[in-house]
Tab-separated table of C-alpha atoms and ligand atoms in Angstrom:
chain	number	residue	atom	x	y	z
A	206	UNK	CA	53.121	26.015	-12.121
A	207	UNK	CA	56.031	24.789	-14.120
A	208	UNK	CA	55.781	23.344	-17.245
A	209	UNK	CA	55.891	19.803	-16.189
A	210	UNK	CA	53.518	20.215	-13.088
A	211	UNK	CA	50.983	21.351	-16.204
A	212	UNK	CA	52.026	18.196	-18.082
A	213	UNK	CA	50.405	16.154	-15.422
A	214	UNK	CA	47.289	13.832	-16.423
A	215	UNK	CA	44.902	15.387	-13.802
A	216	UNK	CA	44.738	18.509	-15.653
A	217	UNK	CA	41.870	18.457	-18.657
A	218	UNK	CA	43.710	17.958	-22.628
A	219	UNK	CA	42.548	21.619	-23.583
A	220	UNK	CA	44.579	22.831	-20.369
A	221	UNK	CA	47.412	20.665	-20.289
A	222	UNK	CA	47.507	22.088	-24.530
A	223	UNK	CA	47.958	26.246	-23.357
A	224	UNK	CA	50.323	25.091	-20.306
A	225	UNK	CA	52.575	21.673	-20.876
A	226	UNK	CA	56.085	22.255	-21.585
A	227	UNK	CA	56.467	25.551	-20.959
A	228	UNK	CA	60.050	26.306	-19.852
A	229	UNK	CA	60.689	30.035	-19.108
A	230	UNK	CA	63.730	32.429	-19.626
A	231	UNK	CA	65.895	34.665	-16.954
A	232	UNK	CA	63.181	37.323	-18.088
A	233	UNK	CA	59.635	35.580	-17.037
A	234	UNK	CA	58.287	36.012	-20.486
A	235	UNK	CA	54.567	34.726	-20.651
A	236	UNK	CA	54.660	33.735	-24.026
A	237	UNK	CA	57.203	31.121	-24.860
A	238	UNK	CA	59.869	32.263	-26.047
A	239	UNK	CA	61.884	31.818	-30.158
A	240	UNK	CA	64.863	30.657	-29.262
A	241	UNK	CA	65.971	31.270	-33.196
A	242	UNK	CA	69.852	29.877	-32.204
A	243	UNK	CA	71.506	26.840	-33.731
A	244	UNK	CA	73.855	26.259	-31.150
A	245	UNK	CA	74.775	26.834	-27.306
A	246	UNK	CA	77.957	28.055	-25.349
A	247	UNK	CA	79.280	26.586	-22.742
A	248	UNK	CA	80.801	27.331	-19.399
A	249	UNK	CA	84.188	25.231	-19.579
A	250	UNK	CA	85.382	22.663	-21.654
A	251	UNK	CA	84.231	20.328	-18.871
A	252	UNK	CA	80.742	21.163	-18.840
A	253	UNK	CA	80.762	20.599	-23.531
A	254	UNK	CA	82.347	17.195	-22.537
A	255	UNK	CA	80.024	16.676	-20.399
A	256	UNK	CA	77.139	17.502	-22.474
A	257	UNK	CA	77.992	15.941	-25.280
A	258	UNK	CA	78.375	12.642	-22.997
A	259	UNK	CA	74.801	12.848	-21.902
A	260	UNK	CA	75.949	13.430	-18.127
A	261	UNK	CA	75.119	17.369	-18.492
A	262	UNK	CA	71.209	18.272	-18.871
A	263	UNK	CA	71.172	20.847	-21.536
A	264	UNK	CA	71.409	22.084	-25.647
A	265	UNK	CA	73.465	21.170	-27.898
A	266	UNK	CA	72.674	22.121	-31.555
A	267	UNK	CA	69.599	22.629	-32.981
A	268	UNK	CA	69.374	19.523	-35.634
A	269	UNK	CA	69.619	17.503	-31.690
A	270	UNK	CA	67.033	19.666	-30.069
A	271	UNK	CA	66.306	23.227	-29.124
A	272	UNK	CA	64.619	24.683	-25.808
A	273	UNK	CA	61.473	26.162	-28.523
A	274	UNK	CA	60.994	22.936	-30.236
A	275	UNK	CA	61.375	21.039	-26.558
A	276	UNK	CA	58.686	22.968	-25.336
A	277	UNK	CA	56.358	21.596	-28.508
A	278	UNK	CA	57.495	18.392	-28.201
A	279	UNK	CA	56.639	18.263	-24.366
A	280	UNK	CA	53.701	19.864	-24.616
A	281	UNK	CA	52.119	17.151	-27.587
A	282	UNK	CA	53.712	14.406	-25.665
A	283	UNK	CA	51.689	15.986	-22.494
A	284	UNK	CA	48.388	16.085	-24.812
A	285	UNK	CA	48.998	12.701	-25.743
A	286	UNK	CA	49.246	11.272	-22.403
A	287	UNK	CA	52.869	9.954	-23.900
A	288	UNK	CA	56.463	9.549	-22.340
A	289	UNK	CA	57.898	11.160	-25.031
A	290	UNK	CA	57.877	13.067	-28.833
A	291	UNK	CA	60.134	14.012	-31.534
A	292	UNK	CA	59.321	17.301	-33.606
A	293	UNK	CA	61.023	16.673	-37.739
A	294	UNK	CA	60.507	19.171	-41.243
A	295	UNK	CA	57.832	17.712	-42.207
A	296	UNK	CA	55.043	14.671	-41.528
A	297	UNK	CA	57.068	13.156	-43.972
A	298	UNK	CA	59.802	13.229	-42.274
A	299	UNK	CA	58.333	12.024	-39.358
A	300	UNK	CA	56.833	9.192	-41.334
A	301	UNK	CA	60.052	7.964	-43.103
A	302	UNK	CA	62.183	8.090	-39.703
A	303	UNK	CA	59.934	5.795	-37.834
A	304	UNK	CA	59.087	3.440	-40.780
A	305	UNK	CA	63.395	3.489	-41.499
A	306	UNK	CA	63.691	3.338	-37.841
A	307	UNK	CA	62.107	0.332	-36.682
A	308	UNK	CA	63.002	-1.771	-39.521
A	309	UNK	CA	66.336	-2.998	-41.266
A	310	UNK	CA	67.180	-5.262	-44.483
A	311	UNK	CA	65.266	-8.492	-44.241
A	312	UNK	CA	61.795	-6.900	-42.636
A	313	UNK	CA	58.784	-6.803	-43.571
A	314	UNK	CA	55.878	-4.101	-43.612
A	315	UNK	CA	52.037	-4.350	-43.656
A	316	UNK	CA	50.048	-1.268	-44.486
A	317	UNK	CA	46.613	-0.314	-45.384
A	318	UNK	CA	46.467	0.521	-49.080
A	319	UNK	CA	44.270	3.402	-48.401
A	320	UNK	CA	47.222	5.759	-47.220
A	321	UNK	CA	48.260	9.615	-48.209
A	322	UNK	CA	50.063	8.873	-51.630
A	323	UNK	CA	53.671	9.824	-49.954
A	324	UNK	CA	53.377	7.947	-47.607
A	325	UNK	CA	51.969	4.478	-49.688
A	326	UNK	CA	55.702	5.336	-51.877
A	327	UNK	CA	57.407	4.870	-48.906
A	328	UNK	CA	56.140	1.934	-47.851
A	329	UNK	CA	55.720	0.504	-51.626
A	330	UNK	CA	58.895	1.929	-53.569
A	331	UNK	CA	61.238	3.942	-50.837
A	332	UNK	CA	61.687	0.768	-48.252
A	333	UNK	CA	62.237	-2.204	-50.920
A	334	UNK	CA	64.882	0.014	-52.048
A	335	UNK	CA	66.838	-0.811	-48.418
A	336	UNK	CA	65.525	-4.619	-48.812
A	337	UNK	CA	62.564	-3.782	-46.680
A	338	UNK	CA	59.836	-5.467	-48.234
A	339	UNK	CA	55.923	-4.753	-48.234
A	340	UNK	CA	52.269	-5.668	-48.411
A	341	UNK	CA	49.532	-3.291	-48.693
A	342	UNK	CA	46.225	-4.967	-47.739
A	343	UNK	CA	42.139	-3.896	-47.337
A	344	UNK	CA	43.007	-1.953	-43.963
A	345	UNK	CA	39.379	-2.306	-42.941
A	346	UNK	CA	39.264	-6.286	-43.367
A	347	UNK	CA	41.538	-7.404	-40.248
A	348	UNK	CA	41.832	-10.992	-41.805
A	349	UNK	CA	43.849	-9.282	-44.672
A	350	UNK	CA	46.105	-8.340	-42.420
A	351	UNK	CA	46.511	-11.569	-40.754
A	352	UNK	CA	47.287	-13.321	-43.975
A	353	UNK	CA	49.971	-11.055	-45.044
A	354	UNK	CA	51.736	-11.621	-41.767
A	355	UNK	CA	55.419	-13.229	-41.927
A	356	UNK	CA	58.030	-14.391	-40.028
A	357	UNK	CA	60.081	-11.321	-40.834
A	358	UNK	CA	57.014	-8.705	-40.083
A	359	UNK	CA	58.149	-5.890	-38.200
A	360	UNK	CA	55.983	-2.765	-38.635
A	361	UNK	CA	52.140	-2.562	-39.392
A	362	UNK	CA	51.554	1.108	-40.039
A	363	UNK	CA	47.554	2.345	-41.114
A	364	UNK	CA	45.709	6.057	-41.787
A	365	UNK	CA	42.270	6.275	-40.029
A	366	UNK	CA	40.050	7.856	-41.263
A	367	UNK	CA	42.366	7.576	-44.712
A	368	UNK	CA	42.737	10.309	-47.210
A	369	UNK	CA	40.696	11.071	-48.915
A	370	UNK	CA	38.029	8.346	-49.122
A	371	UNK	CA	37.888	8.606	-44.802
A	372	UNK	CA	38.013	4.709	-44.817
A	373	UNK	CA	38.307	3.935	-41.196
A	374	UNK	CA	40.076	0.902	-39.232
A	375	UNK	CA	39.790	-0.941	-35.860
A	376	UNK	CA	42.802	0.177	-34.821
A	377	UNK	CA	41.819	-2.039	-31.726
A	378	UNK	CA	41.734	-4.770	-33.221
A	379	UNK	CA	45.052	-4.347	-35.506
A	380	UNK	CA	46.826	-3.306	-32.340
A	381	UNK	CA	45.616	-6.923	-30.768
A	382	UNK	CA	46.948	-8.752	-34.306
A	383	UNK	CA	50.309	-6.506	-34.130
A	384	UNK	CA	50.948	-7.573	-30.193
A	385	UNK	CA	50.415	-11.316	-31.717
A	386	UNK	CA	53.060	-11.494	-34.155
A	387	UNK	CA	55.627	-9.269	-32.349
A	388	UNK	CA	55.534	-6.215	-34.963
A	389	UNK	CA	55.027	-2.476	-34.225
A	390	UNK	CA	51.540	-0.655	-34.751
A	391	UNK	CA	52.153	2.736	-36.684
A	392	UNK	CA	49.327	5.388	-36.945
A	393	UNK	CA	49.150	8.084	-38.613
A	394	UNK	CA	46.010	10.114	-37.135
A	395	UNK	CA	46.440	13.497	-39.181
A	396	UNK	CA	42.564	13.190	-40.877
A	397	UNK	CA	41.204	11.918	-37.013
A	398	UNK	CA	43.062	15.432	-35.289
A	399	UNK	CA	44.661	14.767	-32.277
A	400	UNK	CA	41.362	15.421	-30.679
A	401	UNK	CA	39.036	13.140	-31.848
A	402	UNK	CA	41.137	9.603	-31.432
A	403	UNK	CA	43.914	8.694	-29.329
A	404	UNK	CA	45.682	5.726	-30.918
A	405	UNK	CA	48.252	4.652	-28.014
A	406	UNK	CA	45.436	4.132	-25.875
A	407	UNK	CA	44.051	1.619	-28.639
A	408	UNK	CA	47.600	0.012	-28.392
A	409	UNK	CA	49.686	1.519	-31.084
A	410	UNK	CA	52.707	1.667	-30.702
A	411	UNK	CA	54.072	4.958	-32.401
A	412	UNK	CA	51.706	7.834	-33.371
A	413	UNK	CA	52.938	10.070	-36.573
A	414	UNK	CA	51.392	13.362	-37.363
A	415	UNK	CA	51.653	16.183	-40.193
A	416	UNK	CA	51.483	18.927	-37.833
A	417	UNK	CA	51.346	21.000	-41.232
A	418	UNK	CA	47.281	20.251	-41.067
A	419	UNK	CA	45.354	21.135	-37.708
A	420	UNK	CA	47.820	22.017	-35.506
A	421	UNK	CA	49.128	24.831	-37.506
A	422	UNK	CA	45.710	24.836	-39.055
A	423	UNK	CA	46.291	28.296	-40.445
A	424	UNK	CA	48.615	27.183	-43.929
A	425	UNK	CA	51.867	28.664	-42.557
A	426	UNK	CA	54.260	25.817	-41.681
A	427	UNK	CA	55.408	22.503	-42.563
A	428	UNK	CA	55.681	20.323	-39.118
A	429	UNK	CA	55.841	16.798	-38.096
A	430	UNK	CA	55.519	14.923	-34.798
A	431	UNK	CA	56.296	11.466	-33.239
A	432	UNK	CA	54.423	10.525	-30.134
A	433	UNK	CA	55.221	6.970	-28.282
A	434	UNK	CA	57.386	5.678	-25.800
A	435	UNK	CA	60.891	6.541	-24.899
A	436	UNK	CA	62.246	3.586	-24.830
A	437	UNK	CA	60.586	2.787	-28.495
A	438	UNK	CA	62.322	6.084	-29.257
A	439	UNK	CA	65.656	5.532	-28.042
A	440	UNK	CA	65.987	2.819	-29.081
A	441	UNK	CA	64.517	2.697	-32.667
A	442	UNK	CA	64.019	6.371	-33.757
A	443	UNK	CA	65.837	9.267	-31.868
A	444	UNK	CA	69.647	8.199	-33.628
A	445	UNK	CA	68.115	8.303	-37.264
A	446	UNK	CA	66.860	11.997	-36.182
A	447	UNK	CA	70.222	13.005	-34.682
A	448	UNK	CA	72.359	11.978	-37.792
A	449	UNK	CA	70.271	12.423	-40.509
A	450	UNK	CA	68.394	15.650	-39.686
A	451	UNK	CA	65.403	16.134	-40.067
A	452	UNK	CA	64.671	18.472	-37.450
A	453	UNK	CA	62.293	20.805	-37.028
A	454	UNK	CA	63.115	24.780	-37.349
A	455	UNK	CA	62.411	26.356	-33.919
A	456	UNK	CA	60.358	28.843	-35.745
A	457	UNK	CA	57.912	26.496	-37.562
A	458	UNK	CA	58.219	24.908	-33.656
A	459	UNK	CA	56.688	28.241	-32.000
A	460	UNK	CA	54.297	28.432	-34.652
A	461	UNK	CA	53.110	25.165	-33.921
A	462	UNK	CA	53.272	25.491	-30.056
A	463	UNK	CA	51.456	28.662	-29.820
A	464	UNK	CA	49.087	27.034	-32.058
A	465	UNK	CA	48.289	24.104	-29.822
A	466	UNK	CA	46.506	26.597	-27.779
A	467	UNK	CA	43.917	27.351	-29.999
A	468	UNK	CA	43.362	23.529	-31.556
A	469	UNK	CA	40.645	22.143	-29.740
A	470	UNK	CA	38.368	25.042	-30.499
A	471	UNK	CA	39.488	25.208	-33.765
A	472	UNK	CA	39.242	21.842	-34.880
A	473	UNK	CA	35.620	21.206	-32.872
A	474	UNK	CA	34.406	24.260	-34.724
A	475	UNK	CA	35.719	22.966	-38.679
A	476	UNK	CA	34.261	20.037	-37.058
A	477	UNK	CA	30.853	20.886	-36.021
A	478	UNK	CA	30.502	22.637	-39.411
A	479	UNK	CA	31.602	20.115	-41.383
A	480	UNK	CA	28.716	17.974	-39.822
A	481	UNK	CA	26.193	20.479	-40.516
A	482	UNK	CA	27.498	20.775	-44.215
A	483	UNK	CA	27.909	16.557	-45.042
A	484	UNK	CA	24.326	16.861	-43.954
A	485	UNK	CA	23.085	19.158	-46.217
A	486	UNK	CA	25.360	17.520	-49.746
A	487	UNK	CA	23.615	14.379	-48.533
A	488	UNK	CA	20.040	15.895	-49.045
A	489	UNK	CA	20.628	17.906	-52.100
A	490	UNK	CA	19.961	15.810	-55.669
A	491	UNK	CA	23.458	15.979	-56.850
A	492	UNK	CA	26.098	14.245	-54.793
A	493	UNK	CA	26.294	10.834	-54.508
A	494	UNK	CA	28.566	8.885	-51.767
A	495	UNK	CA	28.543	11.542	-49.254
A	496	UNK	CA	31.521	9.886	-46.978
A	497	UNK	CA	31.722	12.014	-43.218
A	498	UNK	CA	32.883	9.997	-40.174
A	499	UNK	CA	29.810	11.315	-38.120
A	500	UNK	CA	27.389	10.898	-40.195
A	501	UNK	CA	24.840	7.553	-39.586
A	502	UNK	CA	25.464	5.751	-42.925
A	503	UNK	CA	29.379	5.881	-42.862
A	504	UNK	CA	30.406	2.866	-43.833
A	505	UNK	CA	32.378	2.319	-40.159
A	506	UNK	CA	30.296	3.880	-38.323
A	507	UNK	CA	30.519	1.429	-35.787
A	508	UNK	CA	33.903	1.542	-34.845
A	509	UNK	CA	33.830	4.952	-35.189
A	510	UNK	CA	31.545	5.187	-31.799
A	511	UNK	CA	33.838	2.911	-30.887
A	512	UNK	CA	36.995	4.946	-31.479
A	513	UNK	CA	36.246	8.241	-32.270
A	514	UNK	CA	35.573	11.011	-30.167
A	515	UNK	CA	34.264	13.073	-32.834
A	516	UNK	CA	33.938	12.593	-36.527
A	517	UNK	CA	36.834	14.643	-38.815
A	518	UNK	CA	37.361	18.294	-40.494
A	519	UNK	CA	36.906	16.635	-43.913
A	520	UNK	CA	34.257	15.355	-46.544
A	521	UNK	CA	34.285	13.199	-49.095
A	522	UNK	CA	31.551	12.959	-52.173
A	523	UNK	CA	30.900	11.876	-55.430
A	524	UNK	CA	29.612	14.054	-58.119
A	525	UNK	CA	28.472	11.982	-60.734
A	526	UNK	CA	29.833	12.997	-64.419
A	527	UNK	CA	33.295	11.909	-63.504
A	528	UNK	CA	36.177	14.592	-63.792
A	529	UNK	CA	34.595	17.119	-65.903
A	530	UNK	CA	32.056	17.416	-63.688
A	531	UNK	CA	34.314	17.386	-60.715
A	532	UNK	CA	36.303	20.196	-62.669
A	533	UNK	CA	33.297	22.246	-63.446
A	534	UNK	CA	32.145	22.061	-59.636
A	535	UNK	CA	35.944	22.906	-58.523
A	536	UNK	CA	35.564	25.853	-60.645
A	537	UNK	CA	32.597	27.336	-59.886
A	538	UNK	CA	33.714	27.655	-55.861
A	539	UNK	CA	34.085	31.314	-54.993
A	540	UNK	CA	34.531	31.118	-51.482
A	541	UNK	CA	36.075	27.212	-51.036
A	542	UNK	CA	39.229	27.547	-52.967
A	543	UNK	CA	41.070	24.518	-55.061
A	544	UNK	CA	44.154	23.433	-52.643
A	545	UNK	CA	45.367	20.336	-51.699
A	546	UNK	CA	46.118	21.264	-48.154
A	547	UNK	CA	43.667	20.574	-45.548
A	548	UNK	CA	42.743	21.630	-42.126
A	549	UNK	CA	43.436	25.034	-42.911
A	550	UNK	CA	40.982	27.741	-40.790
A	551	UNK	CA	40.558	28.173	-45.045
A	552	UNK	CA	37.753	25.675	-46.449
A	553	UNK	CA	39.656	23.699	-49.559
A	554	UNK	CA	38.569	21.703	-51.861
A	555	UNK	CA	40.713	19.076	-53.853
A	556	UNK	CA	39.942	16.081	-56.572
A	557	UNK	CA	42.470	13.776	-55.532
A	558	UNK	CA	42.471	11.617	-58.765
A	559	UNK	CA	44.168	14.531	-60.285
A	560	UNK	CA	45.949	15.525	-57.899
A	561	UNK	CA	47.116	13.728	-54.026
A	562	UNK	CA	46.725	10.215	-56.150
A	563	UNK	CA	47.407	11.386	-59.624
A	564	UNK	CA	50.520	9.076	-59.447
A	565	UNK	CA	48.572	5.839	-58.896
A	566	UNK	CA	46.758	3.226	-62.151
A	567	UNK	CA	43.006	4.207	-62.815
A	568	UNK	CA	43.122	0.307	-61.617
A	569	UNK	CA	44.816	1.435	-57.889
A	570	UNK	CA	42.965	4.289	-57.733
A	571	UNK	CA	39.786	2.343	-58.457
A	572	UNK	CA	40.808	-0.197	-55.212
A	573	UNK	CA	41.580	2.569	-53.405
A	574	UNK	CA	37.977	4.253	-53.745
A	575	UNK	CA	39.410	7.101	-55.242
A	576	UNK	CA	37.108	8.067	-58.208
A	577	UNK	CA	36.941	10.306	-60.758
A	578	UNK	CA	34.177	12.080	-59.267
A	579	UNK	CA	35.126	12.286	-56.133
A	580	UNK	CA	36.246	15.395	-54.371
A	581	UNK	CA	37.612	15.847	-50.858
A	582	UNK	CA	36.349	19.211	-49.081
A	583	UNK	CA	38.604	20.433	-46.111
A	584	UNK	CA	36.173	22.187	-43.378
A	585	UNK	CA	37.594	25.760	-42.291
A	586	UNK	CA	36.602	28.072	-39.789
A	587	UNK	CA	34.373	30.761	-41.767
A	588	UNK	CA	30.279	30.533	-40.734
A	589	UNK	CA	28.871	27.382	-42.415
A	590	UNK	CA	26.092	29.334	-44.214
A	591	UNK	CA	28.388	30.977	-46.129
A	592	UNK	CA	30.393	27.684	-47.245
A	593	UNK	CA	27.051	25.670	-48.538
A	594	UNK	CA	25.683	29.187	-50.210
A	595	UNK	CA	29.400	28.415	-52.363
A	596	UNK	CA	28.128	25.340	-52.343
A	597	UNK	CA	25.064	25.890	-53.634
A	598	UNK	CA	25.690	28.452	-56.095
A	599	UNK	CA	28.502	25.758	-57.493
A	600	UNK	CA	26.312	22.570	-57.270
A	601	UNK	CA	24.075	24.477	-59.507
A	602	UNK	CA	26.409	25.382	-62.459
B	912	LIG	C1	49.778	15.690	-45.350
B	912	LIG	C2	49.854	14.331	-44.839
B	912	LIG	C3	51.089	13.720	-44.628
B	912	LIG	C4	52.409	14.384	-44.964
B	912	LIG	O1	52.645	15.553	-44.238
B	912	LIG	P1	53.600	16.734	-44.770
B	912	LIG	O2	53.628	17.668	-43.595
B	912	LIG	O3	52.955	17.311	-45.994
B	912	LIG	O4	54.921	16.143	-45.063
B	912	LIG	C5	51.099	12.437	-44.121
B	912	LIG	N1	49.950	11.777	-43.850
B	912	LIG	C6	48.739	12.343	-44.039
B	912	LIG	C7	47.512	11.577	-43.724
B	912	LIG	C8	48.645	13.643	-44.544
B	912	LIG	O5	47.451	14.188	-44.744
């Protein structure tokens, strides 16, 4: 079966993830191949002109595309269900190309304010800079979003579930709103996993992920990917890539491909633990706020039935006593360790008013849900006794 055949939509996500885009050498290799090369000879003069005219199938240079990162990039779009994807550095980098890419002086951006705090400078400091201006609204109240609506809206672009305070938004119903007034639906679905939602069949337009999160999932590499349509990304997004370069290295790309493989079973596992453990914070006496998408008294949790295949890797509570206490639980871990990364096969642990959202006013943080309690716990892979004995032991200090 060639890689394409095992792109096809009959074949179940989890198969379609160890087989899609597979493209094999002169030498039959069964694992794909590092094609660690920046550039590629050609035959004749002819066949470079030709290649570099479009009218010759074929590689380039590397900051254009490379057969290793192809192969990722076919094989997510394949997940997806999508015509197309674009590997870049970083999820930043994936985020920043599509919001520069679909917009231009004059336009106008709606976004949740409950975003990842790179991405909310983007969209509130990095675009006005290019006369792109912004509004960040209450993601979950879709009349917000309506009101902030003008003539010269281009892009909405939302988190869901957000980070850290796993906020979640019909993305249903902002897709419906977006069609409306003419402007493109961005989401980025890195706290959902590519597992557990699947945004362009809610109508969004362009899907952004930090592939640095799940689908390395082991804290190696820095990765981002764009999922949508070609046409959205030849015409909007794939000339910012080519000439200002963010591309991905093939070997963070072969990292992340071989990695596909293993995500569903990775990410149901940090998954089912993380259920059993948001269960267990919400009985003990400490914790207030215990905020996990699966969990009954989520604040969404009826679009999340709606939406959501499965709840998230991460957890959000409040331990009351503000920082210090939030400091002296952080502390006390032995097993969870203090990192701000997060869908690591590693359990983390973060307090993101110190840290992801240290940037923001006590007053933004504050609308954002982000207290000084609060602490976001990233679900790894080790047995979940072990993680709430940490737990425990910490809770009790
Ligand atoms: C981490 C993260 C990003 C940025 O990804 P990088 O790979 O660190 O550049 C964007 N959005 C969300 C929701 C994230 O968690």
């Amino acid at each position: 079966m060639s890689g394409s055949e095992a792109g096809a939509a009959a074949l179940h996500p989890e198969t379609r993830l160890v087989h899609a885009g597979t493209m094999r050498s002169q030498f039959g290799e069964t694992s794909e191949a590092l094609f660690l090369t920046q550039g590629h000879v050609y035959d004749s003069a002819e066949q470079c002109e030709a290649r570099f005219l479009n009218k010759d199938p074929g590689f380039q240079y590397a900051r254009f595309s490379n057969p290793t990162v192809s192969m990722l990039e076919q094989r997510m779009a394949a997940f997806e269900g999508a015509e197309a994807c674009r590997a870049t550095a970083t999820g930043m980098a994936a985020v920043t190309a599509v919001l520069m890419g679909l917009t231009r002086v004059g336009d106008h951006v709606v976004a949740a304010q409950a975003l990842f705090g790179s991405c909310r400078y983007v969209v509130e400091d990095h675009l006005p800079r290019y006369g792109v201006e912004s509004t960040l609204v209450d993601g979950t109240d879709i009349a917000s979003w309506r009101k902030a609506v003008r003539p010269n809206t281009k892009v909405f672009f939302l988190e869901s579930p957000s980070n850290p305070t796993l906020e979640v938004i019909d993305i249903a119903a902002v897709a419906a709103l977006a069609r409306e007034v003419g402007a493109f639906l961005v989401v980025d679905n890195v706290f959902a996993t590519p597992l557990f939602q699947r945004p362009l069949t809610l109508g969004a337009d362009v899907l952004v992920y930090s592939a640095t999160k799940h689908i390395d999932g082991q804290g190696r590499c820095l990765g981002g990917l764009i999922v949508s349509s070609e046409d959205i990304i030849q015409t909007h997004i794939q000339t910012y890539l080519r000439q200002t370069g963010p591309a991905m290295s093939p070997f963070n790309a072969w990292v992340m491909l071989k990695a596909l493989e293993t995500l569903p079973l990775r990410v149901q596992r940090q998954a089912q633990s993380a259920a059993i453990i948001a269960d267990w914070l919400a009985e003990q006496p400490g914790p207030s706020k215990v905020i996990f998408p699966g969990r009954k008294d989520h604040p969404q949790a009826e679009i999340i039935a709606r939406q959501m295949s499965g709840p998230s890797t991460l957890i959000a509570f409040e331990v009351p006593g503000g920082k210090d206490a939030a400091f002296r639980l952080l502390n006390a871990m032995k097993l969870i360790r203090i990192s701000n990364n997060l869908g690591d096969a590693k359990s983390l642990i973060v307090h993101p008013a110190t840290t992801t959202h240290q940037r923001f006013t006590p007053e933004v943080r504050t609308a954002m849900g982000v207290t000084d309690g609060m602490v976001r716990l990233s679900i790894g892979l080790e047995h979940p006794d072990d993680l709430i004995a940490d737990l425990a032991q910490a809770l009790a200090a």
